[in-house]
Amino acid sequence: MKMNKTVSSFLARHNFVNHVDVLSVAQAILDDMSNGLQGKKADEDMIKTFSNPPSSSAKGKSVIVIDAGGTNFRSCLVTFDNEGVPSISEMEKTKMPGVEKELSRKDFFEQFAVNLEHLKNKADRIGFCFSYPMTITEDGDGILLGFSKEVKAPEVVGAKIGESLKAVLKEHGWNDIKRITLCNDTVAALLAGASLTDNVENFSSYIGFILGTGMNAAYVQPACEKCGIKKQIIVCESGKVTNVNQSEFDKAFDKTTVKPGSFLLEKLCSGAYLGPVSWFALQAASDDGLFSDKVAAKIKALPSLTLIELDQYLHNPRNSGSTLGAILAENGNEEDYDRVFQILDAIVERSARYAAAILTACVIKTGEGKNASRPVCILCDGTTFHKTHMIKERVNAYLDEILTKNLGLYWKIVACDNDITLGAAISGLID
């Protein structure tokens, strides 16, 4: 889509780079990934998991699954039948312990046991998708590095989550739990992708990518003598990359966040930030005279803008039932409609380019995808990726252009229902 010259000039004045070069960004991310793997200074954590996708699907086994992140605590039983087909049962959803009030370490894990009572002794393995920063140990446990601001349980920081949970379940009369495996949502997504075919020869490697409220990626790293690691899944913490271009809108918004100056790449990409950044952009455009007077005044009066409101406009600009659509229906002209659309679309398009850069870097790091009949499997999860206007389509187009046409690497984006639950179940069955 050719950009309106007035909009293009406006974005340039505010240091917003149109059409970021995806391969250049990917190369910068690759350098950071390599530094992180070698223990050098890097933005990304490059967390070792000491695990790989299983070589065959689970059959005739059950595993308890916990999915804890944000404000929700979900638990269920996943059973793989004799053909390896999974089924999910006894799903319950409740509040994450520590959300409603601050808990001691003992009370925190006690609440876990209460939440899991409906699954008592129904399996002897637990796959635990725990979406908080942690260090993974060689036995599959995770040491908590810190909670997000929603969860108030400071005594739990530094604890081995699996070991602590196993101890409290024993106190509650559970039979011996053989293993509790901790993973985050990107690893669960990767493992779900790996489970989509019984014939492991269909794919040469796997990537898990989350683009929702937040953003992150995991991939299978080949053995690396220089890094001193065996082949295993690596969690990148991609959102922490700081070597990115920030527009004036990004900088203004960043100052309002809990941790200014951090997670800069995530703040350019993910759903929690696209709405607020767009609000700052529209405010600046109103100040710069891009809109008619009445539209500018109405936009200036908006207290905020969410991704949902942004997306409603991009999907159907003339829907007067949306926040921006209503302003333009009452006060706008064709030029207003076009300029609002192009500013918002530029922000969403930038998200797609950075997402494609992360995936490009991950595909290259796998060392695979060189044979068209065995592409790298990329399981993408998250409503921002799947629902936001044109993001999925653009990511596909950029990957096709850069990975396939330019670099001769092959890939396939996949999705499946209940991917995080299924992936966490598979993690619980890995020894």
GROMACS .gro file of C-alpha atoms in nm:
model
  431
    1MET     CA    1   0.000   0.000   0.000
    2LYS     CA    2   0.149   0.332  -0.109
    3MET     CA    3   0.172   0.570   0.184
    4ASN     CA    4   0.019   0.918   0.181
    5LYS     CA    5   0.309   1.168   0.151
    6THR     CA    6   0.180   1.375   0.442
    7VAL     CA    7   0.170   1.067   0.666
    8SER     CA    8   0.514   0.954   0.547
    9SER     CA    9   0.660   1.296   0.623
   10PHE     CA   10   0.491   1.302   0.966
   11LEU     CA   11   0.632   0.961   1.062
   12ALA     CA   12   0.981   1.058   0.945
   13ARG     CA   13   0.972   1.381   1.151
   14HIS     CA   14   0.903   1.171   1.460
   15ASN     CA   15   1.180   0.919   1.383
   16PHE     CA   16   0.938   0.639   1.296
   17VAL     CA   17   1.119   0.415   1.046
   18ASN     CA   18   0.884   0.291   0.777
   19HIS     CA   19   0.951  -0.053   0.634
   20VAL     CA   20   1.223  -0.167   0.874
   21ASP     CA   21   1.469  -0.397   0.695
   22VAL     CA   22   1.376  -0.740   0.831
   23LEU     CA   23   1.703  -0.915   0.744
   24SER     CA   24   1.916  -0.641   0.903
   25VAL     CA   25   1.714  -0.665   1.225
   26ALA     CA   26   1.739  -1.046   1.213
   27GLN     CA   27   2.117  -1.025   1.180
   28ALA     CA   28   2.139  -0.799   1.485
   29ILE     CA   29   1.920  -1.044   1.680
   30LEU     CA   30   2.141  -1.334   1.563
   31ASP     CA   31   2.450  -1.159   1.698
   32ASP     CA   32   2.278  -1.107   2.032
   33MET     CA   33   2.165  -1.472   2.041
   34SER     CA   34   2.520  -1.594   1.975
   35ASN     CA   35   2.660  -1.369   2.248
   36GLY     CA   36   2.400  -1.495   2.495
   37LEU     CA   37   2.476  -1.859   2.419
   38GLN     CA   38   2.848  -1.798   2.472
   39GLY     CA   39   2.793  -1.625   2.806
   40LYS     CA   40   2.888  -1.284   2.669
   41LYS     CA   41   2.693  -0.963   2.731
   42ALA     CA   42   2.358  -0.991   2.554
   43ASP     CA   43   2.005  -0.857   2.580
   44GLU     CA   44   1.840  -1.197   2.541
   45ASP     CA   45   1.867  -1.450   2.824
   46MET     CA   46   1.903  -1.756   2.593
   47ILE     CA   47   1.776  -1.991   2.866
   48LYS     CA   48   1.884  -2.354   2.838
   49THR     CA   49   1.609  -2.612   2.891
   50PHE     CA   50   1.818  -2.935   2.875
   51SER     CA   51   1.537  -3.094   2.672
   52ASN     CA   52   1.446  -3.175   2.313
   53PRO     CA   53   1.122  -3.264   2.135
   54PRO     CA   54   1.054  -3.637   2.185
   55SER     CA   55   1.138  -3.861   1.889
   56SER     CA   56   0.793  -4.027   1.900
   57SER     CA   57   0.449  -3.940   2.030
   58ALA     CA   58   0.335  -4.045   2.377
   59LYS     CA   59   0.098  -4.345   2.382
   60GLY     CA   60  -0.109  -4.492   2.662
   61LYS     CA   61  -0.002  -4.232   2.918
   62SER     CA   62  -0.163  -3.963   3.132
   63VAL     CA   63  -0.008  -3.647   3.270
   64ILE     CA   64  -0.136  -3.366   3.492
   65VAL     CA   65  -0.099  -3.024   3.331
   66ILE     CA   66  -0.074  -2.690   3.508
   67ASP     CA   67  -0.079  -2.361   3.316
   68ALA     CA   68  -0.001  -2.070   3.544
   69GLY     CA   69   0.060  -1.721   3.419
   70GLY     CA   70  -0.075  -1.370   3.461
   71THR     CA   71  -0.385  -1.390   3.679
   72ASN     CA   72  -0.510  -1.740   3.589
   73PHE     CA   73  -0.430  -2.090   3.716
   74ARG     CA   74  -0.554  -2.370   3.491
   75SER     CA   75  -0.518  -2.742   3.559
   76CYS     CA   76  -0.635  -3.056   3.382
   77LEU     CA   77  -0.553  -3.414   3.292
   78VAL     CA   78  -0.419  -3.496   2.945
   79THR     CA   79  -0.445  -3.859   2.835
   80PHE     CA   80  -0.275  -4.001   2.525
   81ASP     CA   81  -0.455  -4.311   2.397
   82ASN     CA   82  -0.283  -4.613   2.243
   83GLU     CA   83  -0.268  -4.434   1.907
   84GLY     CA   84  -0.110  -4.126   2.065
   85VAL     CA   85  -0.424  -3.912   2.030
   86PRO     CA   86  -0.454  -3.672   2.326
   87SER     CA   87  -0.772  -3.587   2.515
   88ILE     CA   88  -0.817  -3.318   2.779
   89SER     CA   89  -1.038  -3.377   3.082
   90GLU     CA   90  -1.115  -3.230   3.425
   91MET     CA   91  -1.013  -2.880   3.326
   92GLU     CA   92  -1.051  -2.624   3.605
   93LYS     CA   93  -0.964  -2.257   3.602
   94THR     CA   94  -0.913  -2.044   3.910
   95LYS     CA   95  -0.714  -1.743   4.030
   96MET     CA   96  -0.337  -1.756   4.035
   97PRO     CA   97  -0.222  -1.777   4.399
   98GLY     CA   98  -0.088  -1.442   4.519
   99VAL     CA   99  -0.308  -1.230   4.293
  100GLU     CA  100  -0.577  -1.141   4.545
  101LYS     CA  101  -0.342  -1.094   4.841
  102GLU     CA  102   0.024  -1.140   4.933
  103LEU     CA  103   0.113  -1.497   5.030
  104SER     CA  104   0.404  -1.652   5.216
  105ARG     CA  105   0.602  -1.924   5.040
  106LYS     CA  106   0.421  -2.193   5.242
  107ASP     CA  107   0.074  -2.050   5.172
  108PHE     CA  108   0.155  -2.002   4.804
  109PHE     CA  109   0.225  -2.373   4.748
  110GLU     CA  110  -0.059  -2.472   4.981
  111GLN     CA  111  -0.293  -2.290   4.745
  112PHE     CA  112  -0.144  -2.487   4.456
  113ALA     CA  113  -0.231  -2.811   4.635
  114VAL     CA  114  -0.588  -2.692   4.693
  115ASN     CA  115  -0.622  -2.598   4.324
  116LEU     CA  116  -0.497  -2.944   4.220
  117GLU     CA  117  -0.712  -3.151   4.457
  118HIS     CA  118  -0.946  -3.260   4.173
  119LEU     CA  119  -0.648  -3.428   4.002
  120LYS     CA  120  -0.508  -3.607   4.306
  121ASN     CA  121  -0.329  -3.934   4.215
  122LYS     CA  122  -0.462  -3.935   3.859
  123ALA     CA  123  -0.107  -3.934   3.714
  124ASP     CA  124   0.247  -3.950   3.847
  125ARG     CA  125   0.391  -3.680   3.621
  126ILE     CA  126   0.316  -3.310   3.596
  127GLY     CA  127   0.387  -3.081   3.301
  128PHE     CA  128   0.392  -2.726   3.435
  129CYS     CA  129   0.374  -2.426   3.201
  130PHE     CA  130   0.493  -2.150   3.433
  131SER     CA  131   0.502  -1.819   3.247
  132TYR     CA  132   0.733  -1.625   3.474
  133PRO     CA  133   1.111  -1.569   3.446
  134MET     CA  134   1.300  -1.874   3.572
  135THR     CA  135   1.623  -2.065   3.534
  136ILE     CA  136   1.567  -2.423   3.416
  137THR     CA  137   1.773  -2.693   3.590
  138GLU     CA  138   1.899  -3.015   3.432
  139ASP     CA  139   1.631  -3.220   3.607
  140GLY     CA  140   1.355  -3.010   3.445
  141ASP     CA  141   1.279  -2.800   3.752
  142GLY     CA  142   1.267  -2.420   3.745
  143ILE     CA  143   1.411  -2.164   3.987
  144LEU     CA  144   1.189  -1.856   4.000
  145LEU     CA  145   1.370  -1.530   3.919
  146GLY     CA  146   1.074  -1.303   3.985
  147PHE     CA  147   0.700  -1.259   3.942
  148SER     CA  148   0.517  -1.006   3.731
  149LYS     CA  149   0.347  -0.729   3.925
  150GLU     CA  150   0.013  -0.919   3.945
  151VAL     CA  151   0.147  -1.191   4.178
  152LYS     CA  152   0.246  -1.101   4.532
  153ALA     CA  153   0.454  -1.382   4.685
  154PRO     CA  154   0.808  -1.246   4.730
  155GLU     CA  155   0.925  -1.542   4.944
  156VAL     CA  156   0.881  -1.773   4.642
  157VAL     CA  157   1.154  -1.595   4.443
  158GLY     CA  158   1.460  -1.820   4.437
  159ALA     CA  159   1.258  -2.137   4.510
  160LYS     CA  160   1.267  -2.454   4.301
  161ILE     CA  161   0.906  -2.460   4.187
  162GLY     CA  162   0.876  -2.833   4.108
  163GLU     CA  163   1.055  -2.947   4.422
  164SER     CA  164   0.843  -2.719   4.641
  165LEU     CA  165   0.521  -2.835   4.476
  166LYS     CA  166   0.616  -3.202   4.507
  167ALA     CA  167   0.677  -3.157   4.881
  168VAL     CA  168   0.341  -2.992   4.948
  169LEU     CA  169   0.152  -3.253   4.742
  170LYS     CA  170   0.313  -3.527   4.951
  171GLU     CA  171   0.189  -3.351   5.265
  172HIS     CA  172  -0.160  -3.357   5.111
  173GLY     CA  173  -0.149  -3.735   5.072
  174TRP     CA  174  -0.053  -3.764   4.707
  175ASN     CA  175   0.127  -4.072   4.580
  176ASP     CA  176   0.487  -4.021   4.475
  177ILE     CA  177   0.521  -3.782   4.178
  178LYS     CA  178   0.794  -3.914   3.950
  179ARG     CA  179   0.869  -3.584   3.779
  180ILE     CA  180   0.750  -3.225   3.755
  181THR     CA  181   0.879  -3.053   3.443
  182LEU     CA  182   0.872  -2.674   3.421
  183CYS     CA  183   0.848  -2.496   3.088
  184ASN     CA  184   0.729  -2.162   2.959
  185ASP     CA  185   0.466  -2.101   2.692
  186THR     CA  186   0.712  -2.079   2.402
  187VAL     CA  187   0.852  -2.424   2.485
  188ALA     CA  188   0.498  -2.560   2.517
  189ALA     CA  189   0.414  -2.411   2.176
  190LEU     CA  190   0.727  -2.565   2.023
  191LEU     CA  191   0.647  -2.909   2.166
  192ALA     CA  192   0.286  -2.883   2.045
  193GLY     CA  193   0.417  -2.816   1.697
  194ALA     CA  194   0.645  -3.119   1.723
  195SER     CA  195   0.343  -3.335   1.816
  196LEU     CA  196   0.141  -3.247   1.507
  197THR     CA  197   0.284  -3.533   1.304
  198ASP     CA  198   0.366  -3.891   1.395
  199ASN     CA  199   0.632  -3.887   1.125
  200VAL     CA  200   0.909  -3.675   1.278
  201GLU     CA  201   1.079  -3.672   0.938
  202ASN     CA  202   0.819  -3.422   0.814
  203PHE     CA  203   0.996  -3.135   0.986
  204SER     CA  204   1.368  -3.073   1.026
  205SER     CA  205   1.338  -2.857   1.340
  206TYR     CA  206   1.091  -2.664   1.556
  207ILE     CA  207   1.020  -2.312   1.680
  208GLY     CA  208   0.760  -2.190   1.930
  209PHE     CA  209   0.655  -1.826   1.893
  210ILE     CA  210   0.416  -1.624   2.107
  211LEU     CA  211   0.278  -1.292   1.988
  212GLY     CA  212  -0.008  -1.200   2.217
  213THR     CA  213  -0.011  -0.963   2.511
  214GLY     CA  214   0.365  -1.029   2.527
  215MET     CA  215   0.614  -1.173   2.282
  216ASN     CA  216   0.884  -1.444   2.295
  217ALA     CA  217   1.037  -1.731   2.099
  218ALA     CA  218   1.202  -2.068   2.159
  219TYR     CA  219   1.388  -2.285   1.908
  220VAL     CA  220   1.596  -2.604   1.891
  221GLN     CA  221   1.964  -2.510   1.911
  222PRO     CA  222   2.205  -2.762   1.754
  223ALA     CA  223   2.504  -2.878   1.958
  224CYS     CA  224   2.752  -2.591   1.978
  225GLU     CA  225   3.110  -2.663   2.084
  226LYS     CA  226   3.196  -2.294   2.104
  227CYS     CA  227   2.897  -2.239   2.334
  228GLY     CA  228   2.962  -2.557   2.535
  229ILE     CA  229   2.608  -2.688   2.495
  230LYS     CA  230   2.442  -3.001   2.360
  231LYS     CA  231   2.145  -2.990   2.123
  232GLN     CA  232   1.845  -2.857   2.315
  233ILE     CA  233   1.551  -2.618   2.319
  234ILE     CA  234   1.654  -2.260   2.401
  235VAL     CA  235   1.416  -1.991   2.527
  236CYS     CA  236   1.533  -1.661   2.382
  237GLU     CA  237   1.344  -1.392   2.580
  238SER     CA  238   1.330  -1.206   2.249
  239GLY     CA  239   1.141  -0.909   2.386
  240LYS     CA  240   1.447  -0.793   2.579
  241VAL     CA  241   1.637  -0.686   2.265
  242THR     CA  242   1.724  -0.315   2.294
  243ASN     CA  243   1.903  -0.263   1.960
  244VAL     CA  244   1.592  -0.130   1.789
  245ASN     CA  245   1.478   0.202   1.651
  246GLN     CA  246   1.241   0.390   1.880
  247SER     CA  247   1.022   0.664   1.741
  248GLU     CA  248   0.923   0.962   1.951
  249PHE     CA  249   0.589   0.788   2.010
  250ASP     CA  250   0.768   0.480   2.147
  251LYS     CA  251   0.988   0.689   2.376
  252ALA     CA  252   0.693   0.886   2.509
  253PHE     CA  253   0.502   0.568   2.583
  254ASP     CA  254   0.807   0.390   2.729
  255LYS     CA  255   0.834   0.660   2.997
  256THR     CA  256   0.486   0.560   3.122
  257THR     CA  257   0.572   0.190   3.165
  258VAL     CA  258   0.675   0.010   3.484
  259LYS     CA  259   1.030  -0.051   3.354
  260PRO     CA  260   1.131   0.224   3.109
  261GLY     CA  261   1.425   0.135   2.885
  262SER     CA  262   1.363  -0.241   2.906
  263PHE     CA  263   1.189  -0.493   2.679
  264LEU     CA  264   1.218  -0.247   2.391
  265LEU     CA  265   1.158  -0.501   2.114
  266GLU     CA  266   0.850  -0.635   2.291
  267LYS     CA  267   0.719  -0.278   2.317
  268LEU     CA  268   0.738  -0.247   1.936
  269CYS     CA  269   0.557  -0.576   1.873
  270SER     CA  270   0.318  -0.710   2.128
  271GLY     CA  271  -0.047  -0.656   2.196
  272ALA     CA  272  -0.008  -0.486   2.533
  273TYR     CA  273   0.176  -0.196   2.368
  274LEU     CA  274   0.040  -0.145   2.015
  275GLY     CA  275  -0.268   0.043   2.136
  276PRO     CA  276  -0.089   0.287   2.369
  277VAL     CA  277   0.186   0.362   2.113
  278SER     CA  278  -0.085   0.430   1.855
  279TRP     CA  279  -0.252   0.671   2.099
  280PHE     CA  280   0.072   0.872   2.125
  281ALA     CA  281   0.107   0.870   1.745
  282LEU     CA  282  -0.248   0.997   1.689
  283GLN     CA  283  -0.199   1.265   1.955
  284ALA     CA  284   0.115   1.387   1.776
  285ALA     CA  285  -0.063   1.377   1.440
  286SER     CA  286  -0.343   1.589   1.584
  287ASP     CA  287  -0.090   1.841   1.714
  288ASP     CA  288   0.086   1.847   1.376
  289GLY     CA  289  -0.232   1.936   1.185
  290LEU     CA  290  -0.279   1.610   0.995
  291PHE     CA  291  -0.652   1.595   1.070
  292SER     CA  292  -0.942   1.835   1.032
  293ASP     CA  293  -1.005   2.048   1.340
  294LYS     CA  294  -1.303   1.855   1.479
  295VAL     CA  295  -1.135   1.516   1.435
  296ALA     CA  296  -0.814   1.644   1.594
  297ALA     CA  297  -1.009   1.779   1.894
  298LYS     CA  298  -1.194   1.449   1.943
  299ILE     CA  299  -0.873   1.245   1.918
  300LYS     CA  300  -0.698   1.477   2.162
  301ALA     CA  301  -0.984   1.411   2.406
  302LEU     CA  302  -0.934   1.032   2.395
  303PRO     CA  303  -0.792   0.919   2.731
  304SER     CA  304  -0.639   0.602   2.583
  305LEU     CA  305  -0.648   0.358   2.293
  306THR     CA  306  -0.644  -0.021   2.316
  307LEU     CA  307  -0.531  -0.277   2.059
  308ILE     CA  308  -0.894  -0.387   2.024
  309GLU     CA  309  -1.002  -0.032   1.936
  310LEU     CA  310  -0.711   0.007   1.693
  311ASP     CA  311  -0.790  -0.327   1.530
  312GLN     CA  312  -1.161  -0.252   1.497
  313TYR     CA  313  -1.077   0.056   1.293
  314LEU     CA  314  -0.824  -0.120   1.069
  315HIS     CA  315  -1.066  -0.405   0.999
  316ASN     CA  316  -1.358  -0.173   0.922
  317PRO     CA  317  -1.279   0.201   0.919
  318ARG     CA  318  -1.637   0.300   0.844
  319ASN     CA  319  -1.792   0.110   1.131
  320SER     CA  320  -1.936   0.391   1.341
  321GLY     CA  321  -1.970   0.149   1.633
  322SER     CA  322  -1.595   0.157   1.702
  323THR     CA  323  -1.419   0.430   1.903
  324LEU     CA  324  -1.229   0.583   1.611
  325GLY     CA  325  -1.498   0.498   1.357
  326ALA     CA  326  -1.751   0.699   1.558
  327ILE     CA  327  -1.523   1.005   1.569
  328LEU     CA  328  -1.465   0.995   1.194
  329ALA     CA  329  -1.827   0.915   1.103
  330GLU     CA  330  -1.942   1.227   1.285
  331ASN     CA  331  -1.661   1.469   1.204
  332GLY     CA  332  -1.422   1.327   0.943
  333ASN     CA  333  -1.358   1.361   0.573
  334GLU     CA  334  -1.195   1.111   0.335
  335GLU     CA  335  -0.850   1.250   0.410
  336ASP     CA  336  -0.903   1.199   0.784
  337TYR     CA  337  -1.009   0.838   0.729
  338ASP     CA  338  -0.703   0.770   0.515
  339ARG     CA  339  -0.448   0.935   0.743
  340VAL     CA  340  -0.575   0.769   1.061
  341PHE     CA  341  -0.572   0.434   0.881
  342GLN     CA  342  -0.219   0.475   0.745
  343ILE     CA  343  -0.071   0.582   1.080
  344LEU     CA  344  -0.226   0.287   1.260
  345ASP     CA  345  -0.138   0.047   0.980
  346ALA     CA  346   0.226   0.159   0.989
  347ILE     CA  347   0.247   0.065   1.359
  348VAL     CA  348   0.089  -0.276   1.300
  349GLU     CA  349   0.306  -0.338   0.992
  350ARG     CA  350   0.616  -0.262   1.197
  351SER     CA  351   0.507  -0.527   1.449
  352ALA     CA  352   0.486  -0.781   1.167
  353ARG     CA  353   0.834  -0.691   1.042
  354TYR     CA  354   0.996  -0.730   1.383
  355ALA     CA  355   0.809  -1.057   1.441
  356ALA     CA  356   0.938  -1.181   1.105
  357ALA     CA  357   1.292  -1.075   1.202
  358ILE     CA  358   1.274  -1.282   1.523
  359LEU     CA  359   1.149  -1.586   1.332
  360THR     CA  360   1.413  -1.538   1.062
  361ALA     CA  361   1.685  -1.539   1.328
  362CYS     CA  362   1.540  -1.849   1.494
  363VAL     CA  363   1.512  -2.043   1.167
  364ILE     CA  364   1.873  -1.958   1.081
  365LYS     CA  365   1.989  -2.063   1.430
  366THR     CA  366   1.829  -2.407   1.396
  367GLY     CA  367   2.069  -2.480   1.109
  368GLU     CA  368   1.781  -2.661   0.938
  369GLY     CA  369   1.517  -2.596   0.672
  370LYS     CA  370   1.755  -2.655   0.381
  371ASN     CA  371   1.530  -2.916   0.218
  372ALA     CA  372   1.187  -2.806   0.094
  373SER     CA  373   1.038  -3.141   0.192
  374ARG     CA  374   1.153  -3.098   0.553
  375PRO     CA  375   1.080  -2.738   0.654
  376VAL     CA  376   1.125  -2.588   1.001
  377CYS     CA  377   0.795  -2.607   1.189
  378ILE     CA  378   0.693  -2.275   1.347
  379LEU     CA  379   0.399  -2.296   1.585
  380CYS     CA  380   0.263  -1.945   1.639
  381ASP     CA  381   0.034  -1.873   1.932
  382GLY     CA  382  -0.131  -1.551   2.044
  383THR     CA  383  -0.429  -1.337   1.946
  384THR     CA  384  -0.208  -1.049   1.829
  385PHE     CA  385  -0.051  -1.278   1.569
  386HIS     CA  386  -0.370  -1.452   1.460
  387LYS     CA  387  -0.630  -1.174   1.491
  388THR     CA  388  -0.466  -0.833   1.449
  389HIS     CA  389  -0.514  -0.674   1.108
  390MET     CA  390  -0.278  -0.828   0.847
  391ILE     CA  391  -0.004  -0.931   1.091
  392LYS     CA  392  -0.013  -1.304   1.009
  393GLU     CA  393  -0.035  -1.239   0.635
  394ARG     CA  394   0.257  -0.996   0.643
  395VAL     CA  395   0.477  -1.221   0.855
  396ASN     CA  396   0.419  -1.500   0.604
  397ALA     CA  397   0.509  -1.269   0.315
  398TYR     CA  398   0.830  -1.142   0.478
  399LEU     CA  399   0.945  -1.492   0.568
  400ASP     CA  400   0.878  -1.610   0.215
  401GLU     CA  401   1.078  -1.322   0.071
  402ILE     CA  402   1.375  -1.341   0.307
  403LEU     CA  403   1.406  -1.702   0.420
  404THR     CA  404   1.289  -1.885   0.111
  405LYS     CA  405   1.363  -1.658  -0.186
  406ASN     CA  406   1.681  -1.496  -0.050
  407LEU     CA  407   1.834  -1.761   0.176
  408GLY     CA  408   1.690  -2.085   0.039
  409LEU     CA  409   1.548  -2.192   0.377
  410TYR     CA  410   1.209  -2.356   0.413
  411TRP     CA  411   0.957  -2.318   0.695
  412LYS     CA  412   0.592  -2.374   0.773
  413ILE     CA  413   0.373  -2.182   1.018
  414VAL     CA  414   0.126  -2.410   1.197
  415ALA     CA  415  -0.135  -2.380   1.471
  416CYS     CA  416  -0.336  -2.623   1.680
  417ASP     CA  417  -0.611  -2.609   1.939
  418ASN     CA  418  -0.506  -2.618   2.304
  419ASP     CA  419  -0.143  -2.589   2.200
  420ILE     CA  420  -0.003  -2.470   2.534
  421THR     CA  421  -0.190  -2.742   2.727
  422LEU     CA  422  -0.078  -3.011   2.484
  423GLY     CA  423   0.282  -2.889   2.482
  424ALA     CA  424   0.298  -2.874   2.861
  425ALA     CA  425   0.166  -3.233   2.873
  426ILE     CA  426   0.442  -3.347   2.637
  427SER     CA  427   0.702  -3.167   2.849
  428GLY     CA  428   0.580  -3.360   3.153
  429LEU     CA  429   0.655  -3.690   2.978
  430ILE     CA  430   1.011  -3.599   2.875
  431ASP     CA  431   1.281  -3.759   3.091
   0.00000   0.00000   0.00000
